[in-house]
Amino acid sequence: MTPEFAFLAAVLISLQLQLHFADAFGSASTVAVAYGTATVCGITAGKQGQRIQCYRGHEVISVLPHVSFEAISGGQRFFCGLRTGGFSLHCWETDAGFQPKRVYHSTAFPLTDLAVGDAHVCAREVISGRARCWRGTERDGSLFPSPDAALQFQTVTSGSGFSCGILKKNRTILCWGSNGIGSKIQSQFGNLSMVSLVAGESHVCGLTASSGVIICKGNSNAGQLEVPIKSAHEYTDLALGASFTCAIRQKNGAVSCWGGGAEELNIQNNINFNDSFELITAGSDMLCGLKTSNLIIMCWSKANKNSPVVLPLGMIIPGPCVQDPCSSCGIYPNSAFLCDGSGNICKSCQRELPIAVPLPKKPESQSIPGSSSPTRARNRLTLAFLIVGAVGVLAGACTILFCISNCLALCSSSNTADNLELKTIPQALMENYSGRSFSLMELAAATSNFSSENKIGGGSFGVVYKGELSDGTEVAIKRGENNEKTEDPQEKQDAFTSELATLLRLNHKHLVGMSLSIKAVSTQSL
């Protein structure tokens, strides 16, 4: 019998990406927003080393591409990143060519809990729990103060001109800074015991240690402190802007927002409540989240009130890749793939459902064999064809006969199906068309491993699935299965070739930015 091969074809729908300037506040994450330059950054997944990639002005920018990072956080026209292991802290000016500046380096005192405010950056020493801060306001050139070195913190977060932290000894809140906002927030929290804390421009929210209820303090000029649901353990991850607060629902990963800023961004009307998010981060007038289904960044801003924007940064890790053992909550699914074998991502203990959709294994690099033994071939009876295109076009394309002489070269000298091998796409189709190539792994991830929930139709020799690529492009993928008892593989190849020819000649007002690419790959991983 014959080795399996798949033919991939994609009709790409272009997305117009528009980002509005936004302040970024909060705590360490794998996604960051920088103010004043419309820059969003993320730590990439599934690649050698967890490098930083940023999106600014319709351009993807790689930052120190050969260096791994565990956390990033954004501020006013700059963002900072903590290298894997916490031994070095770097910052980049997003309006000055992304040139790195090393702020801290020590192999003896590694850092964690990176937190960038508007103009300052703080972090916590892993061993001592001491909070340390750098940089400061640009107006007077003053340095942002650090709290007493004797204080031990459990976590730290930064806002506009202030930072706050949870003390280890009693889990109460202590704030400091260059304005009076921090002291006001500290007094409002009083002796409340907290387990998490996230800062916005002038307000702070966190989960209480006793019941896991969200408590918000600080400025409430737009209702950003008015939590809609105050039941225990309702929310997990938090993101705060200038006049809004957002949180992830613990039971399903959906995002809820409140406050006047959320209404201005039209978030609640433009969010799919069936979408689950791994994490969220906010600027003063922007919210970005990492989708569970494909680990891509989606953002809401004033410039995109009608619909969110998907950024072309590819998959982003949902947490740092660590070498240490994870807690009792276990390891995040597919950590080996996401961290590219350089550690594991620890699963959040606060999240119930859902977990990430399993990703296909990375295919091994190997040449396509010229022949295979009958015994080995019998173990692979399925011949898969993947065609991406518009469903309405594909439904009628199977009836069109298109003969190309090069198709004959795809068959071996034997007339039996057992000796048939598909080696390449007919040259006549490829000469006049070129485009982006997609791996089988990418298309499997785009359709949640060809989940039945993504099924949207069928045709003469396959099922059509809806999908979303890592850059946010929406595609339809047709996957056909060959029944060797009733189907002739050569006939299926002819039908497949006919569909490709039809797509190449097609112009339709409902298909925007068509780009067809065909590639033969092994489907052994299916």
Short mmCIF file of C-alpha atoms in Angstrom, two decimals:
data_model
loop_
_atom_site.label_atom_id
_atom_site.label_comp_id
_atom_site.label_asym_id
_atom_site.label_seq_id
_atom_site.Cartn_x
_atom_site.Cartn_y
_atom_site.Cartn_z
CA MET A 1 0.00 0.00 0.00
CA THR A 2 1.00 3.65 -0.39
CA PRO A 3 2.37 6.14 2.17
CA GLU A 4 -0.07 8.83 3.22
CA PHE A 5 0.19 12.36 1.96
CA ALA A 6 -1.94 15.44 2.39
CA PHE A 7 -2.39 18.37 0.07
CA LEU A 8 -2.97 21.70 1.75
CA ALA A 9 -4.67 24.68 0.14
CA ALA A 10 -5.57 27.92 1.90
CA VAL A 11 -7.81 30.85 1.11
CA LEU A 12 -6.61 33.65 3.39
CA ILE A 13 -8.83 36.46 4.60
CA SER A 14 -6.79 39.54 5.48
CA LEU A 15 -7.45 41.39 8.73
CA GLN A 16 -6.93 45.11 9.14
CA LEU A 17 -4.97 45.60 12.36
CA GLN A 18 -5.37 48.92 14.13
CA LEU A 19 -4.04 49.62 17.61
CA HIS A 20 -4.77 52.68 19.70
CA PHE A 21 -2.16 54.11 22.07
CA ALA A 22 -2.58 52.65 25.54
CA ASP A 23 -0.96 52.75 28.94
CA ALA A 24 0.06 49.42 30.37
CA PHE A 25 -0.12 48.61 34.05
CA GLY A 26 -0.02 45.61 36.28
CA SER A 27 2.14 42.60 36.96
CA ALA A 28 4.36 40.00 35.33
CA SER A 29 2.88 38.13 32.38
CA THR A 30 3.82 36.65 29.01
CA VAL A 31 1.92 39.46 27.22
CA ALA A 32 2.64 43.19 27.61
CA VAL A 33 1.30 46.50 26.26
CA ALA A 34 3.51 49.62 25.92
CA TYR A 35 2.06 53.14 25.99
CA GLY A 36 2.52 55.77 23.30
CA THR A 37 3.73 53.54 20.49
CA ALA A 38 0.83 51.08 20.14
CA THR A 39 3.12 48.16 20.92
CA VAL A 40 2.01 44.72 22.13
CA CYS A 41 4.58 42.03 22.93
CA GLY A 42 4.45 38.34 23.77
CA ILE A 43 6.79 35.46 24.61
CA THR A 44 6.60 32.94 21.78
CA ALA A 45 5.69 29.26 22.17
CA GLY A 46 6.86 26.12 20.39
CA LYS A 47 10.19 27.55 19.28
CA GLN A 48 13.75 27.08 20.42
CA GLY A 49 14.04 29.53 23.28
CA GLN A 50 11.19 31.63 24.64
CA ARG A 51 11.96 34.83 22.75
CA ILE A 52 10.01 38.08 22.71
CA GLN A 53 8.11 39.23 19.63
CA CYS A 54 6.35 42.60 19.40
CA TYR A 55 3.73 44.04 17.09
CA ARG A 56 3.88 47.75 16.27
CA GLY A 57 2.63 49.64 13.24
CA HIS A 58 1.72 46.51 11.22
CA GLU A 59 5.23 45.14 11.80
CA VAL A 60 6.39 42.12 13.79
CA ILE A 61 9.66 42.81 15.62
CA SER A 62 11.85 40.14 17.24
CA VAL A 63 13.62 41.27 20.40
CA LEU A 64 16.90 39.54 21.33
CA PRO A 65 15.84 36.50 19.28
CA HIS A 66 18.45 34.16 20.78
CA VAL A 67 17.63 34.92 24.44
CA SER A 68 14.90 33.23 26.51
CA PHE A 69 12.57 35.19 28.79
CA GLU A 70 10.11 34.13 31.46
CA ALA A 71 8.08 37.33 31.97
CA ILE A 72 7.43 40.77 30.43
CA SER A 73 5.56 43.91 31.50
CA GLY A 74 4.86 47.22 29.72
CA GLY A 75 4.96 50.92 30.62
CA GLN A 76 5.12 54.38 29.02
CA ARG A 77 6.91 53.94 25.67
CA PHE A 78 8.94 51.06 27.10
CA PHE A 79 8.62 47.50 28.33
CA CYS A 80 10.86 45.20 30.35
CA GLY A 81 11.62 41.50 30.27
CA LEU A 82 12.99 39.12 32.88
CA ARG A 83 15.32 36.51 31.44
CA THR A 84 14.74 32.85 32.17
CA GLY A 85 16.06 32.14 35.65
CA GLY A 86 15.52 35.73 36.80
CA PHE A 87 19.21 36.65 36.76
CA SER A 88 18.92 39.56 34.35
CA LEU A 89 16.38 42.34 33.71
CA HIS A 90 16.29 44.17 30.36
CA CYS A 91 14.18 47.11 29.19
CA TRP A 92 13.47 48.46 25.68
CA GLU A 93 12.35 51.90 24.51
CA THR A 94 9.66 51.20 21.93
CA ASP A 95 10.16 54.61 20.28
CA ALA A 96 13.96 54.28 20.03
CA GLY A 97 14.62 51.25 17.86
CA PHE A 98 14.01 48.60 20.54
CA GLN A 99 17.59 48.84 21.78
CA PRO A 100 17.99 46.73 24.95
CA LYS A 101 19.17 48.27 28.22
CA ARG A 102 20.20 45.97 31.03
CA VAL A 103 18.74 47.28 34.28
CA TYR A 104 19.80 44.48 36.63
CA HIS A 105 22.09 41.45 36.65
CA SER A 106 22.96 39.12 39.52
CA THR A 107 23.48 35.38 39.64
CA ALA A 108 23.27 35.46 43.44
CA PHE A 109 19.93 37.25 43.75
CA PRO A 110 17.52 36.27 40.96
CA LEU A 111 14.29 38.23 40.49
CA THR A 112 10.63 37.40 39.96
CA ASP A 113 7.26 39.27 39.88
CA LEU A 114 8.30 41.84 37.27
CA ALA A 115 5.89 44.82 37.44
CA VAL A 116 6.15 47.92 35.22
CA GLY A 117 4.18 51.10 35.96
CA ASP A 118 3.96 54.19 33.78
CA ALA A 119 7.66 55.13 34.13
CA HIS A 120 9.13 52.76 36.72
CA VAL A 121 9.78 49.05 37.08
CA CYS A 122 9.84 46.89 40.21
CA ALA A 123 10.58 43.23 40.90
CA ARG A 124 10.97 40.92 43.87
CA GLU A 125 14.06 38.98 44.93
CA VAL A 126 13.27 35.26 44.90
CA ILE A 127 15.29 34.35 47.99
CA SER A 128 14.68 37.30 50.33
CA GLY A 129 11.31 38.55 49.12
CA ARG A 130 12.69 42.09 49.00
CA ALA A 131 11.07 44.48 46.48
CA ARG A 132 13.44 46.54 44.33
CA CYS A 133 12.57 49.36 41.90
CA TRP A 134 14.35 51.21 39.07
CA ARG A 135 13.82 54.14 36.69
CA GLY A 136 11.37 56.93 37.48
CA THR A 137 9.40 59.86 36.09
CA GLU A 138 10.74 61.50 32.96
CA ARG A 139 9.50 64.97 33.91
CA ASP A 140 11.85 65.60 36.84
CA GLY A 141 14.33 62.76 36.36
CA SER A 142 13.70 61.40 39.86
CA LEU A 143 14.18 57.73 40.64
CA PHE A 144 11.25 55.70 41.85
CA PRO A 145 11.78 54.70 45.51
CA SER A 146 12.12 51.13 46.76
CA PRO A 147 10.46 50.03 50.01
CA ASP A 148 12.44 49.13 53.13
CA ALA A 149 14.87 46.31 52.33
CA ALA A 150 13.77 44.43 55.46
CA LEU A 151 10.22 43.98 54.17
CA GLN A 152 9.42 40.63 52.60
CA PHE A 153 6.80 40.51 49.86
CA GLN A 154 4.77 37.67 48.42
CA THR A 155 4.04 39.58 45.19
CA VAL A 156 4.28 43.12 43.77
CA THR A 157 2.34 45.15 41.17
CA SER A 158 2.75 48.64 39.69
CA GLY A 159 0.40 51.45 38.63
CA SER A 160 0.83 55.09 37.63
CA GLY A 161 3.38 56.53 40.04
CA PHE A 162 2.89 53.87 42.71
CA SER A 163 3.49 50.19 43.47
CA CYS A 164 1.86 47.84 45.96
CA GLY A 165 2.70 44.42 47.33
CA ILE A 166 1.36 41.67 49.56
CA LEU A 167 3.50 41.21 52.69
CA LYS A 168 4.54 37.64 53.46
CA LYS A 169 4.03 37.82 57.21
CA ASN A 170 0.30 38.61 57.22
CA ARG A 171 -0.73 38.97 53.54
CA THR A 172 -1.77 42.59 54.06
CA ILE A 173 -1.21 45.34 51.47
CA LEU A 174 1.66 47.83 51.56
CA CYS A 175 2.03 50.56 48.90
CA TRP A 176 4.71 53.14 48.11
CA GLY A 177 5.51 55.61 45.36
CA SER A 178 5.96 59.15 44.12
CA ASN A 179 2.35 60.30 44.61
CA GLY A 180 -0.42 59.92 47.15
CA ILE A 181 -2.38 57.24 45.29
CA GLY A 182 -0.51 54.35 46.90
CA SER A 183 -1.06 55.49 50.47
CA LYS A 184 -4.78 56.02 49.78
CA ILE A 185 -5.14 52.52 48.38
CA GLN A 186 -3.21 50.99 51.29
CA SER A 187 -5.47 52.64 53.86
CA GLN A 188 -8.60 51.45 52.04
CA PHE A 189 -7.43 47.82 52.07
CA GLY A 190 -6.64 48.10 55.78
CA ASN A 191 -5.95 44.70 57.35
CA LEU A 192 -7.55 42.62 54.60
CA SER A 193 -5.58 39.46 53.85
CA MET A 194 -5.03 38.98 50.10
CA VAL A 195 -3.64 36.24 47.84
CA SER A 196 -3.35 38.24 44.59
CA LEU A 197 -3.04 41.88 43.58
CA VAL A 198 -3.10 43.76 40.24
CA ALA A 199 -2.78 47.53 39.74
CA GLY A 200 -4.41 49.82 37.19
CA GLU A 201 -3.76 53.50 36.59
CA SER A 202 -5.20 54.60 39.94
CA HIS A 203 -6.95 51.56 41.41
CA VAL A 204 -5.98 48.08 42.60
CA CYS A 205 -7.93 44.81 42.72
CA GLY A 206 -7.15 41.42 44.20
CA LEU A 207 -8.58 38.18 45.59
CA THR A 208 -9.09 37.80 49.33
CA ALA A 209 -7.30 34.99 51.15
CA SER A 210 -10.38 33.91 53.09
CA SER A 211 -12.95 33.46 50.34
CA GLY A 212 -11.39 34.30 46.97
CA VAL A 213 -13.71 37.29 46.46
CA ILE A 214 -12.53 40.23 44.32
CA ILE A 215 -11.90 43.43 46.30
CA CYS A 216 -11.10 46.70 44.48
CA LYS A 217 -9.83 49.94 46.05
CA GLY A 218 -8.68 53.33 44.80
CA ASN A 219 -10.20 55.69 42.25
CA SER A 220 -13.79 54.86 41.26
CA ASN A 221 -14.68 57.75 38.97
CA ALA A 222 -16.11 55.39 36.31
CA GLY A 223 -17.39 52.48 38.36
CA GLN A 224 -14.24 50.37 37.97
CA LEU A 225 -14.46 49.27 41.63
CA GLU A 226 -18.04 47.96 41.36
CA VAL A 227 -17.54 44.20 40.99
CA PRO A 228 -20.73 42.73 39.45
CA ILE A 229 -20.48 39.28 41.05
CA LYS A 230 -19.09 39.02 44.57
CA SER A 231 -19.45 35.29 45.12
CA ALA A 232 -16.48 33.26 46.30
CA HIS A 233 -14.00 31.92 43.74
CA GLU A 234 -15.89 33.44 40.80
CA TYR A 235 -12.85 35.03 39.13
CA THR A 236 -9.16 34.29 38.63
CA ASP A 237 -6.87 36.44 36.47
CA LEU A 238 -7.31 40.25 36.58
CA ALA A 239 -6.45 43.13 34.22
CA LEU A 240 -6.97 46.80 35.11
CA GLY A 241 -6.98 49.87 32.85
CA ALA A 242 -7.49 53.55 33.59
CA SER A 243 -11.24 53.30 34.17
CA PHE A 244 -12.16 49.63 33.83
CA THR A 245 -11.53 46.26 35.42
CA CYS A 246 -11.62 42.85 33.72
CA ALA A 247 -11.42 39.34 35.13
CA ILE A 248 -11.46 35.75 33.87
CA ARG A 249 -14.31 33.55 35.10
CA GLN A 250 -12.92 30.56 36.96
CA LYS A 251 -15.49 28.03 35.74
CA ASN A 252 -15.20 28.59 31.98
CA GLY A 253 -12.38 31.05 31.22
CA ALA A 254 -14.75 33.73 29.86
CA VAL A 255 -13.85 37.41 30.33
CA SER A 256 -16.06 39.87 32.23
CA CYS A 257 -15.41 43.63 32.37
CA TRP A 258 -16.95 46.57 34.24
CA GLY A 259 -16.43 50.33 34.50
CA GLY A 260 -16.86 53.21 32.08
CA GLY A 261 -13.67 52.38 30.20
CA ALA A 262 -15.02 48.94 29.30
CA GLU A 263 -18.15 50.56 27.85
CA GLU A 264 -16.00 52.92 25.75
CA LEU A 265 -14.10 49.95 24.36
CA ASN A 266 -17.41 48.15 23.74
CA ILE A 267 -15.83 45.00 25.15
CA GLN A 268 -18.97 43.29 26.41
CA ASN A 269 -20.72 43.66 23.04
CA ASN A 270 -17.74 42.40 21.06
CA ILE A 271 -16.63 39.44 23.11
CA ASN A 272 -17.70 35.87 22.48
CA PHE A 273 -18.64 34.45 25.86
CA ASN A 274 -17.92 30.97 24.55
CA ASP A 275 -14.26 31.94 24.14
CA SER A 276 -11.95 30.91 26.95
CA PHE A 277 -8.83 32.89 27.86
CA GLU A 278 -5.67 31.80 29.65
CA LEU A 279 -4.64 35.30 30.71
CA ILE A 280 -5.50 38.96 30.16
CA THR A 281 -3.52 42.19 30.41
CA ALA A 282 -4.64 45.80 30.07
CA GLY A 283 -3.53 49.30 29.14
CA SER A 284 -5.37 52.48 30.04
CA ASP A 285 -7.73 52.05 27.08
CA MET A 286 -6.86 48.58 25.76
CA LEU A 287 -7.44 44.98 26.80
CA CYS A 288 -5.54 42.00 25.41
CA GLY A 289 -6.15 38.32 26.11
CA LEU A 290 -4.56 34.98 25.25
CA LYS A 291 -7.16 32.56 23.82
CA THR A 292 -7.17 29.03 25.20
CA SER A 293 -8.06 27.40 21.88
CA ASN A 294 -5.00 28.54 19.94
CA LEU A 295 -2.86 30.66 22.33
CA ILE A 296 -2.98 33.76 20.13
CA ILE A 297 -3.34 37.37 21.34
CA MET A 298 -6.65 39.17 20.83
CA CYS A 299 -7.02 42.88 21.71
CA TRP A 300 -9.85 45.39 22.20
CA SER A 301 -9.15 49.13 21.86
CA LYS A 302 -10.88 52.43 21.05
CA ALA A 303 -9.68 52.16 17.46
CA ASN A 304 -11.43 48.78 17.09
CA LYS A 305 -14.81 49.21 18.77
CA ASN A 306 -16.65 47.04 16.29
CA SER A 307 -14.52 43.92 16.67
CA PRO A 308 -11.37 42.76 18.45
CA VAL A 309 -8.04 42.56 16.65
CA VAL A 310 -6.02 39.35 16.40
CA LEU A 311 -2.28 40.02 16.41
CA PRO A 312 0.03 38.08 14.03
CA LEU A 313 2.50 37.05 16.75
CA GLY A 314 1.80 33.32 16.59
CA MET A 315 1.34 31.16 19.66
CA ILE A 316 2.32 32.69 23.02
CA ILE A 317 3.17 30.67 26.13
CA PRO A 318 0.45 30.97 28.82
CA GLY A 319 3.05 31.00 31.60
CA PRO A 320 6.80 30.80 32.21
CA CYS A 321 8.71 27.65 31.25
CA VAL A 322 10.36 26.42 34.45
CA GLN A 323 12.75 23.61 35.32
CA ASP A 324 11.45 23.17 38.88
CA PRO A 325 8.66 20.67 39.65
CA CYS A 326 5.13 22.06 39.48
CA SER A 327 2.74 22.14 42.44
CA SER A 328 -0.05 19.67 43.13
CA CYS A 329 -2.08 21.29 40.35
CA GLY A 330 0.20 19.66 37.79
CA ILE A 331 1.70 20.57 34.44
CA TYR A 332 -0.06 22.62 31.77
CA PRO A 333 -1.10 20.49 28.74
CA ASN A 334 1.43 20.28 25.90
CA SER A 335 4.18 21.94 27.93
CA ALA A 336 6.85 19.91 26.13
CA PHE A 337 5.73 21.37 22.81
CA LEU A 338 5.10 24.91 24.07
CA CYS A 339 8.47 25.12 25.84
CA ASP A 340 10.25 23.23 23.05
CA GLY A 341 11.67 20.78 25.59
CA SER A 342 13.19 23.49 27.81
CA GLY A 343 10.99 22.99 30.85
CA ASN A 344 7.32 22.89 31.79
CA ILE A 345 4.52 25.37 32.35
CA CYS A 346 2.78 24.92 35.68
CA LYS A 347 -1.00 24.66 35.57
CA SER A 348 -2.97 27.29 37.49
CA CYS A 349 -4.67 25.98 40.61
CA GLN A 350 -7.42 28.58 40.26
CA ARG A 351 -8.69 27.44 36.85
CA GLU A 352 -11.33 24.73 36.56
CA LEU A 353 -12.20 24.52 32.85
CA PRO A 354 -11.30 24.44 30.09
CA ILE A 355 -7.80 23.19 29.52
CA ALA A 356 -5.96 23.99 26.31
CA VAL A 357 -6.80 22.03 23.19
CA PRO A 358 -4.06 19.39 22.62
CA LEU A 359 -1.58 20.45 19.98
CA PRO A 360 -0.18 18.02 17.40
CA LYS A 361 3.35 16.81 17.85
CA LYS A 362 6.05 18.58 15.91
CA PRO A 363 6.77 16.49 12.79
CA GLU A 364 10.23 15.01 12.43
CA SER A 365 12.29 16.21 9.52
CA GLN A 366 12.55 13.37 7.02
CA SER A 367 12.54 12.78 3.30
CA ILE A 368 9.53 11.24 1.58
CA PRO A 369 10.30 7.58 0.86
CA GLY A 370 10.34 6.42 -2.74
CA SER A 371 8.59 3.19 -1.91
CA SER A 372 7.34 1.24 1.08
CA SER A 373 6.91 -2.42 1.81
CA PRO A 374 3.44 -4.02 1.49
CA THR A 375 3.43 -4.86 5.21
CA ARG A 376 4.16 -1.30 6.26
CA ALA A 377 1.70 0.10 3.74
CA ARG A 378 -1.18 -2.02 5.05
CA ASN A 379 -0.85 -0.24 8.39
CA ARG A 380 -1.63 3.05 6.72
CA LEU A 381 -4.86 2.70 4.77
CA THR A 382 -6.07 6.30 4.91
CA LEU A 383 -5.27 8.82 2.20
CA ALA A 384 -5.98 12.37 3.48
CA PHE A 385 -6.56 15.45 1.41
CA LEU A 386 -6.76 18.84 3.10
CA ILE A 387 -8.16 21.69 1.07
CA VAL A 388 -8.77 25.09 2.52
CA GLY A 389 -11.20 27.36 0.73
CA ALA A 390 -14.68 28.75 0.75
CA VAL A 391 -17.28 26.10 1.52
CA GLY A 392 -19.70 27.27 -1.14
CA VAL A 393 -17.00 27.11 -3.81
CA LEU A 394 -15.81 23.65 -2.87
CA ALA A 395 -19.34 22.15 -2.93
CA GLY A 396 -19.66 22.55 -6.67
CA ALA A 397 -16.01 22.25 -7.65
CA CYS A 398 -15.95 18.46 -7.45
CA THR A 399 -18.10 18.17 -10.59
CA ILE A 400 -15.62 20.04 -12.79
CA LEU A 401 -13.23 17.82 -14.70
CA PHE A 402 -9.79 19.24 -15.25
CA CYS A 403 -7.16 17.03 -16.83
CA ILE A 404 -3.48 17.82 -16.62
CA SER A 405 -0.84 15.64 -18.20
CA ASN A 406 1.52 15.96 -15.24
CA CYS A 407 -0.99 14.10 -13.06
CA LEU A 408 0.05 10.91 -14.85
CA ALA A 409 3.56 11.27 -13.47
CA LEU A 410 2.22 10.92 -9.94
CA CYS A 411 1.44 7.25 -10.46
CA SER A 412 3.94 4.44 -10.33
CA SER A 413 4.28 1.90 -13.16
CA SER A 414 1.82 -0.42 -11.42
CA ASN A 415 -1.89 0.02 -12.10
CA THR A 416 -2.92 -1.16 -8.64
CA ALA A 417 -3.80 1.17 -5.80
CA ASP A 418 -1.26 -0.65 -3.62
CA ASN A 419 1.60 0.77 -5.68
CA LEU A 420 0.19 4.28 -6.15
CA GLU A 421 2.27 7.14 -4.72
CA LEU A 422 1.44 10.85 -4.87
CA LYS A 423 4.72 12.70 -5.15
CA THR A 424 3.86 16.28 -6.01
CA ILE A 425 1.18 18.73 -7.04
CA PRO A 426 0.84 19.01 -10.86
CA GLN A 427 3.36 21.52 -12.11
CA ALA A 428 0.76 23.25 -14.31
CA LEU A 429 -1.05 24.42 -11.21
CA MET A 430 2.05 25.61 -9.40
CA GLU A 431 3.62 27.58 -12.25
CA ASN A 432 1.00 30.32 -12.21
CA TYR A 433 0.33 30.52 -8.52
CA SER A 434 2.38 30.81 -5.36
CA GLY A 435 1.58 31.67 -1.79
CA ARG A 436 2.06 30.85 1.84
CA SER A 437 2.76 27.26 2.87
CA PHE A 438 1.19 25.62 5.89
CA SER A 439 2.34 22.61 7.84
CA LEU A 440 -0.08 19.91 8.85
CA MET A 441 0.65 20.82 12.46
CA GLU A 442 -0.55 24.40 11.88
CA LEU A 443 -3.82 23.31 10.28
CA ALA A 444 -4.51 20.69 12.95
CA ALA A 445 -4.00 23.33 15.64
CA ALA A 446 -6.23 25.76 13.74
CA THR A 447 -9.14 23.29 13.83
CA SER A 448 -8.61 21.94 17.35
CA ASN A 449 -7.29 18.72 15.86
CA PHE A 450 -10.20 18.56 13.38
CA SER A 451 -12.74 18.65 16.17
CA SER A 452 -16.33 17.73 15.34
CA GLU A 453 -17.33 21.08 16.87
CA ASN A 454 -15.50 22.80 14.01
CA LYS A 455 -17.30 20.81 11.30
CA ILE A 456 -19.29 23.08 8.97
CA GLY A 457 -20.05 20.90 5.95
CA GLY A 458 -18.94 18.22 3.55
CA GLY A 459 -18.30 17.51 -0.10
CA SER A 460 -17.70 14.69 -2.53
CA PHE A 461 -14.68 13.27 -0.78
CA GLY A 462 -14.28 14.96 2.57
CA VAL A 463 -15.45 17.02 5.52
CA VAL A 464 -15.04 20.81 5.79
CA TYR A 465 -13.85 22.36 9.06
CA LYS A 466 -13.69 25.98 10.12
CA GLY A 467 -10.36 27.09 11.58
CA GLU A 468 -8.28 30.01 12.74
CA LEU A 469 -4.54 30.18 12.06
CA SER A 470 -2.05 31.42 14.65
CA ASP A 471 -2.06 34.90 13.07
CA GLY A 472 -5.85 35.14 13.30
CA THR A 473 -6.58 34.35 9.66
CA GLU A 474 -9.92 32.57 9.25
CA VAL A 475 -9.83 29.54 6.97
CA ALA A 476 -11.97 26.60 5.88
CA ILE A 477 -10.18 23.26 5.71
CA LYS A 478 -11.44 20.28 3.73
CA ARG A 479 -10.19 16.90 4.90
CA GLY A 480 -11.02 13.82 2.82
CA GLU A 481 -10.64 10.17 3.77
CA ASN A 482 -10.19 7.40 1.25
CA ASN A 483 -12.16 4.18 1.62
CA GLU A 484 -10.00 1.66 -0.21
CA LYS A 485 -12.91 -0.77 -0.67
CA THR A 486 -15.01 1.64 -2.68
CA GLU A 487 -12.76 4.45 -3.82
CA ASP A 488 -10.08 4.70 -6.48
CA PRO A 489 -7.17 6.86 -5.19
CA GLN A 490 -6.42 8.03 -8.72
CA GLU A 491 -10.00 9.24 -9.14
CA LYS A 492 -9.74 11.12 -5.86
CA GLN A 493 -6.53 12.74 -7.01
CA ASP A 494 -8.22 13.83 -10.25
CA ALA A 495 -11.13 15.31 -8.31
CA PHE A 496 -8.71 17.08 -5.99
CA THR A 497 -6.78 18.53 -8.93
CA SER A 498 -10.03 19.77 -10.46
CA GLU A 499 -10.95 21.61 -7.28
CA LEU A 500 -7.56 23.30 -7.13
CA ALA A 501 -7.86 24.42 -10.73
CA THR A 502 -11.29 25.88 -10.04
CA LEU A 503 -10.05 27.78 -6.99
CA LEU A 504 -7.17 29.25 -8.97
CA ARG A 505 -9.55 30.66 -11.59
CA LEU A 506 -12.16 31.87 -9.12
CA ASN A 507 -13.09 35.48 -8.39
CA HIS A 508 -15.92 36.08 -5.91
CA LYS A 509 -17.05 39.16 -4.03
CA HIS A 510 -17.29 37.23 -0.74
CA LEU A 511 -13.70 35.96 -0.90
CA VAL A 512 -11.28 38.71 0.14
CA GLY A 513 -7.54 38.52 -0.35
CA MET A 514 -7.40 35.00 -1.83
CA SER A 515 -3.98 33.38 -1.58
CA LEU A 516 -3.69 29.70 -2.51
CA SER A 517 -0.78 27.55 -1.44
CA ILE A 518 -0.30 23.84 -2.01
CA LYS A 519 2.15 21.63 -0.21
CA ALA A 520 2.63 17.87 0.15
CA VAL A 521 3.40 16.61 3.64
CA SER A 522 3.23 13.37 5.56
CA THR A 523 0.12 12.82 7.61
CA GLN A 524 1.50 10.13 9.86
CA SER A 525 0.95 12.40 12.84
CA LEU A 526 -2.82 12.51 12.25
#
